[in-house]
Amino acid sequence: MLHTMSTSVEPVSDRSADEVNEEIRALWRRAGGTLSVEEREEYQRLVMEWAAAAPQPANAA
């Protein structure tokens, strides 16, 4: 079985993980706990941005 690897590069966030997290929280507050299709897409984009901006733990040796 042949597997392909994505060659696309995710853009690096210019915002800190805390800033993106605050936007995620605001999205949930505005939505009242239930996300529409459009809000869900925005949420997914924000989570990906947050993950890219979050500090990566150092590997313990």
mmCIF file of C-alpha atoms in Angstrom:
data_model
loop_
_atom_site.group_PDB
_atom_site.id
_atom_site.type_symbol
_atom_site.label_atom_id
_atom_site.label_comp_id
_atom_site.label_asym_id
_atom_site.label_seq_id
_atom_site.Cartn_x
_atom_site.Cartn_y
_atom_site.Cartn_z
ATOM 1 C CA MET A 1 0.000 0.000 0.000
ATOM 2 C CA LEU A 2 1.336 3.395 -0.992
ATOM 3 C CA HIS A 3 0.827 6.349 1.342
ATOM 4 C CA THR A 4 1.268 9.931 0.314
ATOM 5 C CA MET A 5 2.512 12.720 2.511
ATOM 6 C CA SER A 6 1.121 16.193 2.343
ATOM 7 C CA THR A 7 3.597 18.742 1.064
ATOM 8 C CA SER A 8 1.524 21.777 2.000
ATOM 9 C CA VAL A 9 2.973 24.052 4.644
ATOM 10 C CA GLU A 10 0.714 25.320 7.393
ATOM 11 C CA PRO A 11 1.087 29.057 7.948
ATOM 12 C CA VAL A 12 2.741 30.005 11.206
ATOM 13 C CA SER A 13 0.466 31.989 13.479
ATOM 14 C CA ASP A 14 1.391 35.584 14.174
ATOM 15 C CA ARG A 15 -0.663 35.398 17.359
ATOM 16 C CA SER A 16 0.137 33.667 20.627
ATOM 17 C CA ALA A 17 -1.719 30.544 21.712
ATOM 18 C CA ASP A 18 -3.361 32.640 24.455
ATOM 19 C CA GLU A 19 -4.701 35.138 21.920
ATOM 20 C CA VAL A 20 -6.126 32.394 19.729
ATOM 21 C CA ASN A 21 -7.578 30.641 22.786
ATOM 22 C CA GLU A 22 -9.391 33.823 23.761
ATOM 23 C CA GLU A 23 -10.912 34.012 20.280
ATOM 24 C CA ILE A 24 -12.051 30.377 20.598
ATOM 25 C CA ARG A 25 -13.691 31.171 23.934
ATOM 26 C CA ALA A 26 -15.393 34.243 22.448
ATOM 27 C CA LEU A 27 -16.720 32.144 19.561
ATOM 28 C CA TRP A 28 -18.305 29.692 22.000
ATOM 29 C CA ARG A 29 -19.791 32.540 24.070
ATOM 30 C CA ARG A 30 -21.325 34.154 20.962
ATOM 31 C CA ALA A 31 -22.666 30.801 19.791
ATOM 32 C CA GLY A 32 -24.312 30.042 23.121
ATOM 33 C CA GLY A 33 -22.780 26.563 23.238
ATOM 34 C CA THR A 34 -24.010 25.335 19.845
ATOM 35 C CA LEU A 35 -21.956 26.024 16.740
ATOM 36 C CA SER A 36 -23.477 26.462 13.286
ATOM 37 C CA VAL A 37 -21.754 24.912 10.270
ATOM 38 C CA GLU A 38 -19.905 28.171 9.589
ATOM 39 C CA GLU A 39 -18.924 28.556 13.253
ATOM 40 C CA ARG A 40 -17.686 24.964 13.325
ATOM 41 C CA GLU A 41 -15.432 25.680 10.342
ATOM 42 C CA GLU A 42 -14.115 28.788 12.116
ATOM 43 C CA TYR A 43 -13.591 26.752 15.301
ATOM 44 C CA GLN A 44 -11.590 24.115 13.406
ATOM 45 C CA ARG A 45 -9.429 26.807 11.801
ATOM 46 C CA LEU A 46 -8.824 28.426 15.190
ATOM 47 C CA VAL A 47 -7.913 25.113 16.832
ATOM 48 C CA MET A 48 -5.364 24.451 14.089
ATOM 49 C CA GLU A 49 -3.946 27.960 14.562
ATOM 50 C CA TRP A 50 -3.859 27.447 18.334
ATOM 51 C CA ALA A 51 -2.017 24.130 17.951
ATOM 52 C CA ALA A 52 0.565 25.756 15.681
ATOM 53 C CA ALA A 53 1.080 28.611 18.157
ATOM 54 C CA ALA A 54 1.137 26.510 21.336
ATOM 55 C CA PRO A 55 4.541 25.913 22.902
ATOM 56 C CA GLN A 56 5.842 22.423 22.152
ATOM 57 C CA PRO A 57 7.030 20.409 25.169
ATOM 58 C CA ALA A 58 10.702 19.474 25.200
ATOM 59 C CA ASN A 59 11.384 15.760 24.856
ATOM 60 C CA ALA A 60 12.638 14.249 28.078
ATOM 61 C CA ALA A 61 15.813 12.239 27.565
#
